[in-house]
Coordinates of C-alpha atoms in Angstrom, one line a residue:
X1 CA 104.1 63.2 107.9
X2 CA 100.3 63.5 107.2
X3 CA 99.6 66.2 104.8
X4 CA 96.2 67.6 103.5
X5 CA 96.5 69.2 99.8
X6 CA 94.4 70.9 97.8
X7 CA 95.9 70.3 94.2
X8 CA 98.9 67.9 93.4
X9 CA 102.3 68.1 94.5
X10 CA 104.9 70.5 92.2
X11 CA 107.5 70.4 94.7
X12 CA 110.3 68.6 96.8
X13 CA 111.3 69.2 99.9
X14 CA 115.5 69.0 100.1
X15 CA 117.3 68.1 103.5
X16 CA 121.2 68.7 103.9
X17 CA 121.9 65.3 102.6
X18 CA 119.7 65.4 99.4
X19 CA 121.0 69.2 98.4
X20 CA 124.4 68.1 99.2
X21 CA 123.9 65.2 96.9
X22 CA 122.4 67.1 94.2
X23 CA 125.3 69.3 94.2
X24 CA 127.7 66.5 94.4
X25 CA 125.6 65.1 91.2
X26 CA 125.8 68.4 89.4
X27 CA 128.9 69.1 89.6
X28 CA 129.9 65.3 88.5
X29 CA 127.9 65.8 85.6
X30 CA 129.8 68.8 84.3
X31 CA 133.0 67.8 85.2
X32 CA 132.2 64.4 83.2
X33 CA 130.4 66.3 80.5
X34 CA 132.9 68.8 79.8
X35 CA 136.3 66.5 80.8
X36 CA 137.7 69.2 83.8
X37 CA 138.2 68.5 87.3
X38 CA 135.5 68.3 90.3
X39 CA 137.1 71.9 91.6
X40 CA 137.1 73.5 88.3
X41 CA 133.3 72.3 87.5
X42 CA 132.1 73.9 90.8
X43 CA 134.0 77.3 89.9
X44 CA 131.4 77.3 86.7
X45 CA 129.0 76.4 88.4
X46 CA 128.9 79.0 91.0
X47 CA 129.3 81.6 88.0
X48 CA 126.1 80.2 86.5
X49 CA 123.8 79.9 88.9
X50 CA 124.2 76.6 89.3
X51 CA 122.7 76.1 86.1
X52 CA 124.0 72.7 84.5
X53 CA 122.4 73.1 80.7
X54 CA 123.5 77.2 81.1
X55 CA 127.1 76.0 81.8
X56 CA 127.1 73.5 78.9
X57 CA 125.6 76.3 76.4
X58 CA 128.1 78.8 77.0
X59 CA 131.2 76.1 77.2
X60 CA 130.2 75.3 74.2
X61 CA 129.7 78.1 72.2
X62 CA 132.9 80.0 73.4
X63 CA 134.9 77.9 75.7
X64 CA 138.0 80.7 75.5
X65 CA 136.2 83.5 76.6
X66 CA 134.0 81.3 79.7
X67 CA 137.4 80.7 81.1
X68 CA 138.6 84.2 81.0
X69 CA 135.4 85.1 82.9
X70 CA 135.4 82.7 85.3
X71 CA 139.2 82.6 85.7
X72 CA 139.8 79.3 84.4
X73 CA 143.2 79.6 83.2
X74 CA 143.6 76.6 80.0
X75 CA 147.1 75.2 81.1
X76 CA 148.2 75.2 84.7
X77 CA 151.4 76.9 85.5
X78 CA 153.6 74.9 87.5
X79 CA 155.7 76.6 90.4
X80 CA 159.5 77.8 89.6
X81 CA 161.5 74.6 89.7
X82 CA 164.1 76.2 92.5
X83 CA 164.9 75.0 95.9
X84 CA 163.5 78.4 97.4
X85 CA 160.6 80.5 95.9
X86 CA 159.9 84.1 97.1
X87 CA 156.4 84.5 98.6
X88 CA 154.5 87.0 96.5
X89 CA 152.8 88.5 100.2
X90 CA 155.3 88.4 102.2
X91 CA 158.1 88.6 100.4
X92 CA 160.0 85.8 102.3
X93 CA 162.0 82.8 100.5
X94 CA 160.5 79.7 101.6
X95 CA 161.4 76.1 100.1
X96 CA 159.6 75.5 97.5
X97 CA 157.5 72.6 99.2
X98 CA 155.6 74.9 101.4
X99 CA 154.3 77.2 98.4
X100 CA 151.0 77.1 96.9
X101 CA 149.4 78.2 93.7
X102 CA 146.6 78.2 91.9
X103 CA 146.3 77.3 88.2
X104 CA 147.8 80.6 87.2
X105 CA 151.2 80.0 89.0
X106 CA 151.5 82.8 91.4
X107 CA 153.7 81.8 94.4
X108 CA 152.5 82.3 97.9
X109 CA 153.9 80.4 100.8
X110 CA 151.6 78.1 103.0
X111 CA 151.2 80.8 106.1
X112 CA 149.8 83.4 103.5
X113 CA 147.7 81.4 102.2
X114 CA 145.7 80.3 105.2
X115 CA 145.5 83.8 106.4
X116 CA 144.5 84.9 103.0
X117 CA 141.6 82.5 102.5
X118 CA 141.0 82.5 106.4
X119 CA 140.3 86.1 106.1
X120 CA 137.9 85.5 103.2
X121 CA 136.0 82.8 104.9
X122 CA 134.9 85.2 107.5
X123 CA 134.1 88.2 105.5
X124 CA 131.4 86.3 103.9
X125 CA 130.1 84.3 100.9
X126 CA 132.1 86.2 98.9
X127 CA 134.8 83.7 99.5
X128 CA 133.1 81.8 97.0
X129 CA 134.3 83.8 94.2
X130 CA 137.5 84.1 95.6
X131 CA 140.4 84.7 93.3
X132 CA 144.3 84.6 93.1
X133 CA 145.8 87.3 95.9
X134 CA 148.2 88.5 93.0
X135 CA 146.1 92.1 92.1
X136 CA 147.0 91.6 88.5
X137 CA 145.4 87.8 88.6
X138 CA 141.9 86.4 88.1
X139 CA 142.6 83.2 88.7
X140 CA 140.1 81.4 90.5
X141 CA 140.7 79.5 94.0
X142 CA 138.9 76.5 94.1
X143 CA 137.6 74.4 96.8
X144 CA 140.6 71.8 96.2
X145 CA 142.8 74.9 97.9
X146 CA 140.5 75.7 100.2
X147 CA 140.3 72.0 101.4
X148 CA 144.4 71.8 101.4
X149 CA 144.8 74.7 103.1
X150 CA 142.2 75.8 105.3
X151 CA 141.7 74.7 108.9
X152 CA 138.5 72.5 109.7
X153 CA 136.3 75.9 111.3
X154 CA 136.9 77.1 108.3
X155 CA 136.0 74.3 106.0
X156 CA 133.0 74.0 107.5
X157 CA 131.6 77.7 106.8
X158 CA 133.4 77.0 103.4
X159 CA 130.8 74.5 102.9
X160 CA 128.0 75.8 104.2
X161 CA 128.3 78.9 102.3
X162 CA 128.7 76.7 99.4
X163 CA 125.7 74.6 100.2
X164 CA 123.3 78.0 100.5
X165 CA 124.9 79.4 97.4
X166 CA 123.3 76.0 95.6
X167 CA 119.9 76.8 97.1
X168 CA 120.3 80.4 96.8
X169 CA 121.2 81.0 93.6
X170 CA 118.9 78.9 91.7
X171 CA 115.9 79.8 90.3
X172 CA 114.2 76.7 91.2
X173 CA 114.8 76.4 94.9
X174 CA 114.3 78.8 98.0
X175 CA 115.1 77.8 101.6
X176 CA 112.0 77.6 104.1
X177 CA 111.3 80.8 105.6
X178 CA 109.9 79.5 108.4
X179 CA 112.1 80.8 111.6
X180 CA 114.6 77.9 112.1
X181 CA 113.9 75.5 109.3
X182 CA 117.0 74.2 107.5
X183 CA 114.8 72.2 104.9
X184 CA 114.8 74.1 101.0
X185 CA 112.0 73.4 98.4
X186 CA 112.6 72.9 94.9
X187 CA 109.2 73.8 92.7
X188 CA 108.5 73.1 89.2
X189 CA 107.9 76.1 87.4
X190 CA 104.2 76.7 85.6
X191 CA 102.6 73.6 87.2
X192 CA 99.1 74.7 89.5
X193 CA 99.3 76.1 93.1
X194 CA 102.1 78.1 94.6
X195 CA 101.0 76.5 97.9
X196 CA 104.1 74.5 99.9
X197 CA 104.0 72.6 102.7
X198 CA 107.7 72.3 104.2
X199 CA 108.5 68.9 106.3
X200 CA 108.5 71.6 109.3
X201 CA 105.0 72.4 109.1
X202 CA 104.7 75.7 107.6
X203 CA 102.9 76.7 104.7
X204 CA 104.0 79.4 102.6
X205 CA 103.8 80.7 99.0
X206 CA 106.3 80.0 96.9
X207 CA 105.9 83.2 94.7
X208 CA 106.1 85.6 97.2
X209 CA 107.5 83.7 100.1
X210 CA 104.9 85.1 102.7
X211 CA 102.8 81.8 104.4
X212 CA 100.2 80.2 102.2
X213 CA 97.6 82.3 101.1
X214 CA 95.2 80.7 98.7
X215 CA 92.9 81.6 97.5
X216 CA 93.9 85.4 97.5
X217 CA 96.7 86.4 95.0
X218 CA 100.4 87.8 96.2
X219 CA 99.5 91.4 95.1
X220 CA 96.5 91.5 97.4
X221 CA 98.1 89.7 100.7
X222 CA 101.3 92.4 100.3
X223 CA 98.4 95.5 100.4
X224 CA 96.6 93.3 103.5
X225 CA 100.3 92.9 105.3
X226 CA 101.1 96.2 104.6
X227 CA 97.9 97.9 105.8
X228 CA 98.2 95.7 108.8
X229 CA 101.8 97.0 110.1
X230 CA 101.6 100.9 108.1
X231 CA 100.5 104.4 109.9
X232 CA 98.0 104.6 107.6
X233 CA 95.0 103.1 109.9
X234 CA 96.4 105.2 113.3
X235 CA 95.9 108.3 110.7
X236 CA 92.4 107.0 110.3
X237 CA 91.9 106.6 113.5
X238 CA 93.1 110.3 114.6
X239 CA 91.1 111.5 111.7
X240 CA 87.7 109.7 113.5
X241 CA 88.3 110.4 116.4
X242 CA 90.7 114.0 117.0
X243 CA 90.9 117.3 116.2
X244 CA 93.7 119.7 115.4
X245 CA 94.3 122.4 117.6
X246 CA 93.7 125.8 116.2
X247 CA 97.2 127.2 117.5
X248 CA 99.4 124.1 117.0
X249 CA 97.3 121.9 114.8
X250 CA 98.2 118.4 116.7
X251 CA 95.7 116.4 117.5
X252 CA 93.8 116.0 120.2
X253 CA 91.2 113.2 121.3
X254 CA 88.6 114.6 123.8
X255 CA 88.3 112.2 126.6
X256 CA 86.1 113.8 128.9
X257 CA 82.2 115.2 128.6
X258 CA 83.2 119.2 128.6
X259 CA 83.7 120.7 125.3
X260 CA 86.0 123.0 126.8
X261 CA 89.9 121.7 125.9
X262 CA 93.0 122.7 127.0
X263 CA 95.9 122.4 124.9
X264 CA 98.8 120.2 125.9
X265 CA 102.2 122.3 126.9
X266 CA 104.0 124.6 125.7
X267 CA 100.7 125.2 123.8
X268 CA 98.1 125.3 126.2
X269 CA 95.8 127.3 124.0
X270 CA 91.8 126.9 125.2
X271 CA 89.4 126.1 122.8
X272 CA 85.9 125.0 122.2
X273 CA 85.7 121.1 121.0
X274 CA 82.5 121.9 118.7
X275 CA 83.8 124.7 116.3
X276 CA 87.5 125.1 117.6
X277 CA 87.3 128.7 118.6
X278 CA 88.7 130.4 121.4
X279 CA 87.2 129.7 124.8
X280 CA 87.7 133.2 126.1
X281 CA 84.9 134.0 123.6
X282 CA 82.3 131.3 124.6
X283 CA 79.9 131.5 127.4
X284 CA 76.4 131.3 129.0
X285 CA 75.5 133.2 125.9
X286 CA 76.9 130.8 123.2
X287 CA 75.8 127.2 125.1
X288 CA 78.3 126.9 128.2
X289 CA 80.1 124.0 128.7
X290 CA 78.1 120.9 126.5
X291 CA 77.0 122.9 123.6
X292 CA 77.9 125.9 121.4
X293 CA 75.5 127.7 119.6
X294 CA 78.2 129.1 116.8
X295 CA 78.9 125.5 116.3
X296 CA 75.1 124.7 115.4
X297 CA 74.1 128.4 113.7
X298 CA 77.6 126.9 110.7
X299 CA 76.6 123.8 111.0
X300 CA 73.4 125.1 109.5
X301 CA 75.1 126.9 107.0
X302 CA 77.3 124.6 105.7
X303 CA 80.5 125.6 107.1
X304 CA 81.7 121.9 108.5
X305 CA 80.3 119.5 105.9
X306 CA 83.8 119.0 104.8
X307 CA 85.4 118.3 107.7
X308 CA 82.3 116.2 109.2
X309 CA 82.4 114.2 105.3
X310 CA 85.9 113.4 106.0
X311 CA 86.0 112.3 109.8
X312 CA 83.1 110.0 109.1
X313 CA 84.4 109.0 105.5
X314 CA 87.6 108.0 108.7
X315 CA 85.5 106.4 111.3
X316 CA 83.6 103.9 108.5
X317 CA 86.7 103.0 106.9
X318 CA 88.0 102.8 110.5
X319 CA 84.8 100.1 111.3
X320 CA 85.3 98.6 108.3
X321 CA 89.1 97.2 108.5
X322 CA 87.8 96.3 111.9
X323 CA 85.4 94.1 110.8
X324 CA 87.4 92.0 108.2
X325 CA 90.8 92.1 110.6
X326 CA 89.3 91.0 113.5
X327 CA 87.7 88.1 111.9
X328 CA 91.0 87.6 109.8
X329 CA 93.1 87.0 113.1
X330 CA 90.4 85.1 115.0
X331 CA 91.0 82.4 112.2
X332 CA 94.8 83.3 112.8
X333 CA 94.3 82.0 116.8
X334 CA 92.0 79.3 116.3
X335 CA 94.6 78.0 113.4
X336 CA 97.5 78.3 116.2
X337 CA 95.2 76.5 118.7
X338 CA 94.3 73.5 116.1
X339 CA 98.1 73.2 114.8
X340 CA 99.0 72.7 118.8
X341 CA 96.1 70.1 119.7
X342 CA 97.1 68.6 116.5
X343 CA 100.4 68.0 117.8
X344 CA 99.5 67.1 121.2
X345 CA 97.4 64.3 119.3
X346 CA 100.0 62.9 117.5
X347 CA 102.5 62.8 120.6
X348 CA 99.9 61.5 123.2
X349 CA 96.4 61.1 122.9
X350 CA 96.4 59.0 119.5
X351 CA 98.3 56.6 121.7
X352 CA 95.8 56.6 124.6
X353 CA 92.7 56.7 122.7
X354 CA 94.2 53.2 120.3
X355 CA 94.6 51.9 124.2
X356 CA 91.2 52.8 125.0
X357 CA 89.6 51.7 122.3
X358 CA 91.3 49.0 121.3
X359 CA 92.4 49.5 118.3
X360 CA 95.5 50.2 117.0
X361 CA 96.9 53.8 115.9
X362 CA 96.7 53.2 112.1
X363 CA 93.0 52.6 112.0
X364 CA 92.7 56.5 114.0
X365 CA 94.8 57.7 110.9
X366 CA 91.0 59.8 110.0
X367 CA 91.6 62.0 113.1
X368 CA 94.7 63.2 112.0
X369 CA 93.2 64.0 108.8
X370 CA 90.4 65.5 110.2
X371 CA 93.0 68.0 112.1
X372 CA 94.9 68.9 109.4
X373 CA 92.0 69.4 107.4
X374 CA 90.8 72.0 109.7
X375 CA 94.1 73.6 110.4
X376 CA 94.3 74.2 106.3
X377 CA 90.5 75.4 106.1
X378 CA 91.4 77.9 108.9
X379 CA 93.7 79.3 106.9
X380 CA 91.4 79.7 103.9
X381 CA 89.0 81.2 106.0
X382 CA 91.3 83.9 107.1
X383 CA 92.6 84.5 103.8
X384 CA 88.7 85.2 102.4
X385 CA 88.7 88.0 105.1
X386 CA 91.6 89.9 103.3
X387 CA 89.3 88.9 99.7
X388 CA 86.3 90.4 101.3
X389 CA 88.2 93.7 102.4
X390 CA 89.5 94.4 98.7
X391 CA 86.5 93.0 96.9
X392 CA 85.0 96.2 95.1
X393 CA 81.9 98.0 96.5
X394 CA 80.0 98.2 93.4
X395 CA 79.8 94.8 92.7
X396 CA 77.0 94.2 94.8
X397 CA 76.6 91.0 93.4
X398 CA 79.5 89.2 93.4
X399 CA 79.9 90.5 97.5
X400 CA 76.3 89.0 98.5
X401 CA 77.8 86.0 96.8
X402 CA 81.0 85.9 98.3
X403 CA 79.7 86.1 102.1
X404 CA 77.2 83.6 101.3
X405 CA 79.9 81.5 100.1
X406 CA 82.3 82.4 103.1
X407 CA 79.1 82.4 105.6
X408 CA 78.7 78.9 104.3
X409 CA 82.4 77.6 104.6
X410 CA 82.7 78.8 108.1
X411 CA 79.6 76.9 109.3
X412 CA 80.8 73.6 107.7
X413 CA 84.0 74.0 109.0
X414 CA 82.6 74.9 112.4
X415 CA 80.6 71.5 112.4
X416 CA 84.0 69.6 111.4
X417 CA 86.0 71.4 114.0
X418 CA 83.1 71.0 117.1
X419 CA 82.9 67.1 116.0
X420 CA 86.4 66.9 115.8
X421 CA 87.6 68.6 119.4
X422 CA 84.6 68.3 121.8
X423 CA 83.4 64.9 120.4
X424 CA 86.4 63.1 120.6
X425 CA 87.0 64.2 124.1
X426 CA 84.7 61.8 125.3
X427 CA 85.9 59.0 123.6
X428 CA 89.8 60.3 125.1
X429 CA 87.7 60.4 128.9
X430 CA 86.2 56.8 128.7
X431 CA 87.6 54.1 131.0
X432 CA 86.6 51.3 128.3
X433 CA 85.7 50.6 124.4
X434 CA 82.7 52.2 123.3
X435 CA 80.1 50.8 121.1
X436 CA 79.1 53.8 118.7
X437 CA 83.3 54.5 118.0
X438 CA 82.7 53.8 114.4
X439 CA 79.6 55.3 114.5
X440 CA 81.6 58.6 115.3
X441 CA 84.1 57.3 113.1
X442 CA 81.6 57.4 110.3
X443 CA 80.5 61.2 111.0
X444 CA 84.1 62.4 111.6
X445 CA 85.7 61.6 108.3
X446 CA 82.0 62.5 106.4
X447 CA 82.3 65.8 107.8
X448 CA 86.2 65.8 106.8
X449 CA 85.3 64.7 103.2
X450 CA 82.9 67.3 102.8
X451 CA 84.4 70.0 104.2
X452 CA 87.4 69.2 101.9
X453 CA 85.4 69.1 98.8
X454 CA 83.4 72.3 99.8
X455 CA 86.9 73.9 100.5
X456 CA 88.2 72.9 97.5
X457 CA 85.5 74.5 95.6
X458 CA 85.3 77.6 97.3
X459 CA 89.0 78.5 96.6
X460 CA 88.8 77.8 92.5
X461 CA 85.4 79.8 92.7
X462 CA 87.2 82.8 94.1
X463 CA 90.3 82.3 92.2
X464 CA 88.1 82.8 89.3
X465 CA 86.8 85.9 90.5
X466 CA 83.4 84.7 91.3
X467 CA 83.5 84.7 87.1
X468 CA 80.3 82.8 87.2
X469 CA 77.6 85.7 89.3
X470 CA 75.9 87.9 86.8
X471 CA 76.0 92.4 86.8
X472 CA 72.7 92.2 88.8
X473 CA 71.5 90.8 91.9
X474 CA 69.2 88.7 90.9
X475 CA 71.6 86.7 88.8
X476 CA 73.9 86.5 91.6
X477 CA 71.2 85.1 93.9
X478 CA 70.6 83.1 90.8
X479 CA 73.9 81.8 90.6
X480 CA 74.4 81.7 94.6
X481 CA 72.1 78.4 94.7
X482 CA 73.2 76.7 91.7
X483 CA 77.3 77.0 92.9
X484 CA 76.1 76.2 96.7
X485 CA 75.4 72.9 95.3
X486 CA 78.2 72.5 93.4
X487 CA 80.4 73.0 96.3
X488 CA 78.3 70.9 98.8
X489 CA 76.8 73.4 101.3
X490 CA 73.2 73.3 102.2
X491 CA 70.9 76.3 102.6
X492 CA 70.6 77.9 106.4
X493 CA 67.3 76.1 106.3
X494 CA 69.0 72.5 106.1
X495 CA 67.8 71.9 102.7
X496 CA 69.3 72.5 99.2
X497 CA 67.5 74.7 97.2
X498 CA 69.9 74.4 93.7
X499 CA 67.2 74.1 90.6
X500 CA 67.9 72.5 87.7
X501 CA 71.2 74.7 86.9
X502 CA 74.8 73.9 85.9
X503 CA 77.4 75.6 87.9
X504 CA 81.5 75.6 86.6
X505 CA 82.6 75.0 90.0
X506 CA 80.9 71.7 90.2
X507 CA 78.7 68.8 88.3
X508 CA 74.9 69.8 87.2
X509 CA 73.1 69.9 90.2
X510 CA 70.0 68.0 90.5
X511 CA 66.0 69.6 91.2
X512 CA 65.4 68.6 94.6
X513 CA 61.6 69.2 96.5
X514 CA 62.0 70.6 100.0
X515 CA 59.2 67.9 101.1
X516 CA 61.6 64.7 99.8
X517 CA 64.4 65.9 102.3
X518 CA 65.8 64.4 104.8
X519 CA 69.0 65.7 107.0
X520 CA 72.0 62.9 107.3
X521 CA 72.6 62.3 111.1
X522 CA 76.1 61.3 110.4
X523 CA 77.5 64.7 108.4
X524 CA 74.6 67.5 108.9
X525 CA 74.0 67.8 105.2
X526 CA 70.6 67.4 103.5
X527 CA 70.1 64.6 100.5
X528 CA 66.7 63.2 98.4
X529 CA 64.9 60.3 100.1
X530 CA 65.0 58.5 97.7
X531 CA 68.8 58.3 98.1
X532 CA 70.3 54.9 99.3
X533 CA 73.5 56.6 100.1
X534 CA 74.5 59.9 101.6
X535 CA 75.4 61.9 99.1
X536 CA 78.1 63.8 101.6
X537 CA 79.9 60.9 103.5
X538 CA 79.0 57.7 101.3
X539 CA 77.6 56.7 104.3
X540 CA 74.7 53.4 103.1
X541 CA 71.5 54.4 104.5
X542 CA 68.0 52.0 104.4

């Protein structure tokens, strides 16, 4: 499956047959290791976590007391050598072939047994840690009973149990959370991104387990999730736009011109909108229906500055979570939309376009990239939105820098994406090969590569806090051309404008004059005359 990363892999993707097999592996190497059979390895196992070097520490150091806390017992007791045994459940003498036991001895007859561990089985994963049914025992039952004495339902959930118990438990793996995935991940610790991309398709975090967020940090996406589902922005929004009652105090939301309201039942109490007095006292004399001259005379005074501060203070904090979360779940949709023509291009229009064209589907592989290129910039995109949302108001700065930076982003990726879905739809409409294919081949994986790069860029830059805009504006205008360059977007002129200034996002940019520009026709981006190659797609220009 085609991916598009950011940073190298730290991860693995597990299927049922590799985490199977790891856990076959694991539990080989201890019972090798440590000279104890397959069953008894997988009993220490469990109690560690699954951990093979914890399980060889503490073996080690006090093999005695890991068996009396795992139930272990050192020598196996063997059943009473008699002809008939006594069932420690229920209490029946059974031959002695029928009886079962773990390590510990303890007789229970075959029926008992199954009904014993049966029981288990369906209570839970708790079977796992199941234990001798004698209440004085801790013996451990291990899966050797389970598998001699359990009937094949049973088995199964036995082993699936055990299987998510392996994934579970360990520090170093977590299952998918993606609705329906059976796939689990196993990330090395301390090594760059928390980014994963599951075999499924979905991208999540592996810190925090909510989907892929870069470049914001888990903290601020839990604040962003949680403002998006709590009460506290419908309290906003009945503190812009209702009043309490004078009676009751509930709110009410006028939705009609008079400023004469009537309360809702049992209430019913009649009031004047403006300055919440009793209507019986109102009349021709104090404004009539659309105004109220008490209202105006405190107003004057000073009597509702506070309550005016705070319903405004309301309705801009109202506007402003607007702002950022409609543009946040815009990207959302238009992510959703690009994941499902991406797959309807790999099912069935790669195949017709290498049909129309002529050529065969490996040489279209830069379409796909193209599309999964803009299906992980979306997300970015909507993930800056949250970052612009909790991005303090007093650094004036750094914001005018960041929604440069964003504005910036959201055109190049809106050239990639246009090139990418309406472009290519003529090439899927023609009846026969056509003659500038590679030109638009050219110009489709330019605008990929530099979109990429740009992307790139922009998530380190804010990763780092913006580290590199000064306290005062004009350093972070200052700084705003120098890292445009670095991460390879253009002014909304066309044209760089970087001077001769390092930036830590990127290489030393390069003085350019405005009148030695020309714009590539291939990728959109501006480079020097003087430059034999584009300088954004490689593409070889005379």
């Amino acid at each position: 499956m085609w991916r598009v990363k950011f940073f190298l892999q730290n991860y693995s993707i597990l299927s049922e047959v590799d985490i199977n097999q790891r856990q076959e592996d694991d539990i080989n190497r201890v019972s090798t290791v440590l000279s104890i059979s397959k069953s008894e390895a997988c009993v220490l196992l469990r109690n560690y976590n699954w951990s093979v070097s914890k399980v060889h520490d503490e073996w080690f150091a006090d093999e005695e007391r890991v068996r009396k806390v795992v139930g272990l017992p050192e020598k196996h007791t063997e059943l009473p050598n008699d002809r008939e045994v006594t069932c420690g459940i229920c209490f029946e003498s059974c031959p002695r072939g029928t009886m079962n036991a773990a390590a510990c001895g303890h007789p229970f007859c075959s029926t008992c047994w199954r009904g014993y561990i049966s029981t288990a089985i369906n209570d839970g994963p708790g079977c796992l840690m199941l234990r001798c049914p004698d209440p004085s025992c801790a013996a451990a039952v291990g899966q050797d009973m389970i598998n001699a004495l359990a009937d094949d339902e049973d088995k199964e959930k036995y082993g699936r149990y055990l299987r998510r118990s392996y994934i579970e438990d360990n520090r170093k793996t977590k299952w998918c959370p993606a609705p329906g995935c059976e796939y689990a991940v196993e990330f090395v610790m301390g090594s760059g991104s928390y980014d994963v991309n599951c075999n499924c398709s979905y991208g999540f975090c592996w810190n925090c387990t909510e989907e892929a967020h870069r470049p914001v940090d888990c903290a601020t996406v839990s604040k962003w999730i949680l403002k998006n589902s709590a009460e506290s922005e419908n309290m906003n929004w009945i503190l812009a736009n209702s009043k309490p009652c004078p009676k009751c105090k509930r709110p009410i939301e006028k939705n009609q011109g008079c400023m004469h309201i009537t309360c809702t039942p049992p209430c019913k109490f009649e009031f004047c909108w403006l300055c919440l007095g009793p209507w019986s006292e109102h009349g021709e004399r104090t404004g009539g229906f659309y105004a109220c001259n008490r209202y105006e005379s405190a107003r004057q005074e000073g009597a509702y500055d506070e309550s005016e501060r705070r319903r405004e203070m309301a309705k801009n904090s109202l506007e402003r979570y607007t702002h950022y979360y409609e543009r946040w779940a815009a990207n959302q949709s238009s992510r959703q939309k690009a994941l499902g023509d991406l797959q309807s291009l790999q099912n069935e229009k790669l195949e017709k376009l290498s049909d129309i064209q002529s050529q065969p589907e490996s040489q279209l592989k830069f379409i796909i990239e193209a599309w999964l290129q803009i299906v992980e910039c979306r997300r970015v995109l909507k993930w800056t939105y949250a970052y612009g949302f909790y991005l303090p108001d007093h650094e004036h700065a750094k914001r005018q820098f960041f929604e440069y930076l964003q504005g910036e982003a959201e055109s190049g990726l809106e050239r990639l994406h246009q090139c990418a879905e309406k472009e290519l739809q003529v090439y899927l409409e023609a009846e026969s090969p056509s003659k500038d294919f590679n030109d638009f081949r050219t110009k489709l994986a330019g605008l990929t590569s530099v979109t990429r790069n740009y992307f790139e860029n922009l998530v380190r830059a804010l990763e780092t806090g913006l580290n590199d805009v000064g306290p005062s504006t004009s350093q972070g205008t200052c700084s705003k051309s120098a890292t445009s360059k670095s991460l390879g977007g253009k002014s909304k002129s066309g044209k760089n404008r970087a001077s001769n200034t390092s930036s830590k996002y990127g290489a030393p940019s390069r003085g350019v004059d405005d009148s030695n520009i020309w714009t590539c026709e291939h990728c959109t981006y501006a480079n020097p005359k003087s430059a034999r190659a584009c300088q954004a797609c490689d593409r070889q220009h005379r």
